[in-house]
Coordinates of N, CA and C in Angstrom, one line a residue:
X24 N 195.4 243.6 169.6 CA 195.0 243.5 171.0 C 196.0 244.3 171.9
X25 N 195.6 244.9 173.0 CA 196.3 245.9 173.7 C 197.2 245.0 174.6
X26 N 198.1 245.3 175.2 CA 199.2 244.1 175.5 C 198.4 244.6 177.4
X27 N 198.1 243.3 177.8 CA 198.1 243.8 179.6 C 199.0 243.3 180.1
X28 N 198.4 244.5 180.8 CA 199.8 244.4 182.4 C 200.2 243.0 183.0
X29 N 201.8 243.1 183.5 CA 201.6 241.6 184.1 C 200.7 241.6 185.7
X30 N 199.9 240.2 186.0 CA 199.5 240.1 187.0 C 199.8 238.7 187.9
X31 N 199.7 239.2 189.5 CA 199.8 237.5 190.3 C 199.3 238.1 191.4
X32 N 197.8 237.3 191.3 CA 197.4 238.0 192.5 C 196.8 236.5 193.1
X33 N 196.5 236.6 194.3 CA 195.7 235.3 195.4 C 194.9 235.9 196.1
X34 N 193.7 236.0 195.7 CA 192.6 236.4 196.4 C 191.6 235.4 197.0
X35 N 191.9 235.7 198.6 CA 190.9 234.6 199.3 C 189.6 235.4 199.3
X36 N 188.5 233.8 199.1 CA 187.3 234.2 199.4 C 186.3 233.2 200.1
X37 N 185.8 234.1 201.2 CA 184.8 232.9 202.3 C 184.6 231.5 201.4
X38 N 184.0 230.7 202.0 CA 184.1 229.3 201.7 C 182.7 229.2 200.7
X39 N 181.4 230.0 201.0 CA 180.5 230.1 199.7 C 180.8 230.7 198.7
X40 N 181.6 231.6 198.8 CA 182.3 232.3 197.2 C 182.7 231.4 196.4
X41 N 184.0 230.5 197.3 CA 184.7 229.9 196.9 C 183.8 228.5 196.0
X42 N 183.2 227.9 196.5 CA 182.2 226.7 196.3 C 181.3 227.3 195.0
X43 N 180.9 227.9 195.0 CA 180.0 228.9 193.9 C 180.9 229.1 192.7
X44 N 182.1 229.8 193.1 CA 182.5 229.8 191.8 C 183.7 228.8 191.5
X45 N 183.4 227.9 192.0 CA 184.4 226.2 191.9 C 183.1 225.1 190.9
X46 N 182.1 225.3 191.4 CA 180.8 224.9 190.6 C 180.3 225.4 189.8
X47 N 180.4 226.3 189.4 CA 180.4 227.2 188.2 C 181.8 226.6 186.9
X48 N 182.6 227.0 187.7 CA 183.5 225.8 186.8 C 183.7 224.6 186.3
X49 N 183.2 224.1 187.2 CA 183.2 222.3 187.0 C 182.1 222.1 186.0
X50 N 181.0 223.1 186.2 CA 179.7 222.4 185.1 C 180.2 223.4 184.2
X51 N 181.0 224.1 183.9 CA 181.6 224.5 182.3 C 182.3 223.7 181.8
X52 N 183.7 223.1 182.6 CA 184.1 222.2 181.9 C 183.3 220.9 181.3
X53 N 183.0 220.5 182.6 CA 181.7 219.3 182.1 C 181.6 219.0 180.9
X54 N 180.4 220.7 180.6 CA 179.4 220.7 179.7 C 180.4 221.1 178.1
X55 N 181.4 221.2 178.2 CA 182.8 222.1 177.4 C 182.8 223.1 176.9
X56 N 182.0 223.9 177.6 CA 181.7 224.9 177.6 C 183.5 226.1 178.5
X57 N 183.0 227.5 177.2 CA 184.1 228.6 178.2 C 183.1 228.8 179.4
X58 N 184.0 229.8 180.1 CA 183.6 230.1 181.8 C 184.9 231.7 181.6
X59 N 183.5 232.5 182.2 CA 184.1 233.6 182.3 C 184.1 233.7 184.3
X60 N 184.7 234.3 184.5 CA 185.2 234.4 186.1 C 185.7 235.7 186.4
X61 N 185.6 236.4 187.5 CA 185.9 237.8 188.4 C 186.6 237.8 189.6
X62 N 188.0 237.8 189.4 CA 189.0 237.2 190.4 C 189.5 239.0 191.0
X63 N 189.4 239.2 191.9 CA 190.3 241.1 192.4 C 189.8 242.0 191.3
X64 N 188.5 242.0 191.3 CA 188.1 243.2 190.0 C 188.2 243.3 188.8
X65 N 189.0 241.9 188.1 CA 188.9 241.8 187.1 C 188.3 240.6 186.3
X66 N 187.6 240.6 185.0 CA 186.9 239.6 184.4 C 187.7 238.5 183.3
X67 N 187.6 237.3 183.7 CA 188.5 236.8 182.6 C 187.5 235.7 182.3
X68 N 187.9 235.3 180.8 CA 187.1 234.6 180.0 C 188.5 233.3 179.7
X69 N 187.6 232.5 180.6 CA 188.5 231.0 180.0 C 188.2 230.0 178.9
X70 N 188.3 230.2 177.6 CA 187.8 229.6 176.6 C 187.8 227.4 177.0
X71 N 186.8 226.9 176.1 CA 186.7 226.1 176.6 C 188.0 225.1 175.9
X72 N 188.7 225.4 175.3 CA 190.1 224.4 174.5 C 191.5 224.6 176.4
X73 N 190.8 225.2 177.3 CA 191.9 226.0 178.0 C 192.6 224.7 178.7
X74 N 194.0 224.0 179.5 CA 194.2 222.8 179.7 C 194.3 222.5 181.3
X75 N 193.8 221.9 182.2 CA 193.3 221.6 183.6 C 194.8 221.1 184.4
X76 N 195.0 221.5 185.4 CA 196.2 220.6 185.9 C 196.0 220.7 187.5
X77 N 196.4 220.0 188.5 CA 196.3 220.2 189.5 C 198.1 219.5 190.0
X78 N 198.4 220.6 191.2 CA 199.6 221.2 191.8 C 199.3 220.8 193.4
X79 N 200.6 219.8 193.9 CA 200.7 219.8 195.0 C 201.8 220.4 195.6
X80 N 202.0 220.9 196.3 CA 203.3 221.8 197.0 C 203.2 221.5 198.2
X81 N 204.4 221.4 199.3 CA 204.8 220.9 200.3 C 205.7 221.8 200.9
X82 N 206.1 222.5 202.1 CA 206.9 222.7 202.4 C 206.9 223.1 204.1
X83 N 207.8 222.2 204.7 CA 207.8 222.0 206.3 C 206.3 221.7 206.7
X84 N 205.9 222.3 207.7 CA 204.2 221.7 207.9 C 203.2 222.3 207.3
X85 N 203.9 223.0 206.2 CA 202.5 223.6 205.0 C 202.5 222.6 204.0
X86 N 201.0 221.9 203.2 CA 200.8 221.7 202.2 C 199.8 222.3 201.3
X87 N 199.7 222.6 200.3 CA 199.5 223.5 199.3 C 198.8 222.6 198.0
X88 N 197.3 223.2 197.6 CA 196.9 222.2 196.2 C 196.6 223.5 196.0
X89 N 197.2 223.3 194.6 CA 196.8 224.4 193.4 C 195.8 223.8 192.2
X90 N 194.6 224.3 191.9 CA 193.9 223.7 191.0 C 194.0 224.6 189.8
X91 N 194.9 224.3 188.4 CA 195.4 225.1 187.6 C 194.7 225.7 186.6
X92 N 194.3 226.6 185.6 CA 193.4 226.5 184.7 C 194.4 227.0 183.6
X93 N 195.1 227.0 182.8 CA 195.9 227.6 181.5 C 195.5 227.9 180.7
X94 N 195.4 229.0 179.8 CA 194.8 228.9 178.3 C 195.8 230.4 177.3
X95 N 196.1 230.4 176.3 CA 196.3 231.4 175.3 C 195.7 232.0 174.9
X96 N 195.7 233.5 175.5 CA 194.4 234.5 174.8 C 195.0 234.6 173.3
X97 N 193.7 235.0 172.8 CA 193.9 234.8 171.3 C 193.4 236.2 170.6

């Protein structure tokens, strides 16, 4: 497998994008099923073994939730 580039990207999207492909997710994991996703032009395939975590961050009058998804391409 071809080695990719590193990436860190945060792409905001209107609040239907976002809800759409937040529900798309949830009934993958659900069902335990993978979930493939199209985040800044590119497509990624999150197998269903991948492990869930959720991130709270704080700082001064910002608070921050990160909903995590991890997995090892193979």
């Amino acid at each position: 497998m071809a080695k990719r580039p590193k990436r860190d990207i945060e792409k905001v999207y209107p609040r239907a994008q976002f809800v759409a492909k937040l529900r798309r997710l949830a009934d993958a994991v659900e069902s335990g099923k993978g979930f493939s996703i199209q985040v800044a032009g590119e497509r990624l395939h999150v197998p269903a073994h991948a492990h869930f975590s959720i991130e709270h961050e704080r700082e001064g009058d910002v608070d921050e939730l990160e909903l995590q998804v991890r997995w090892t391409r193979e």
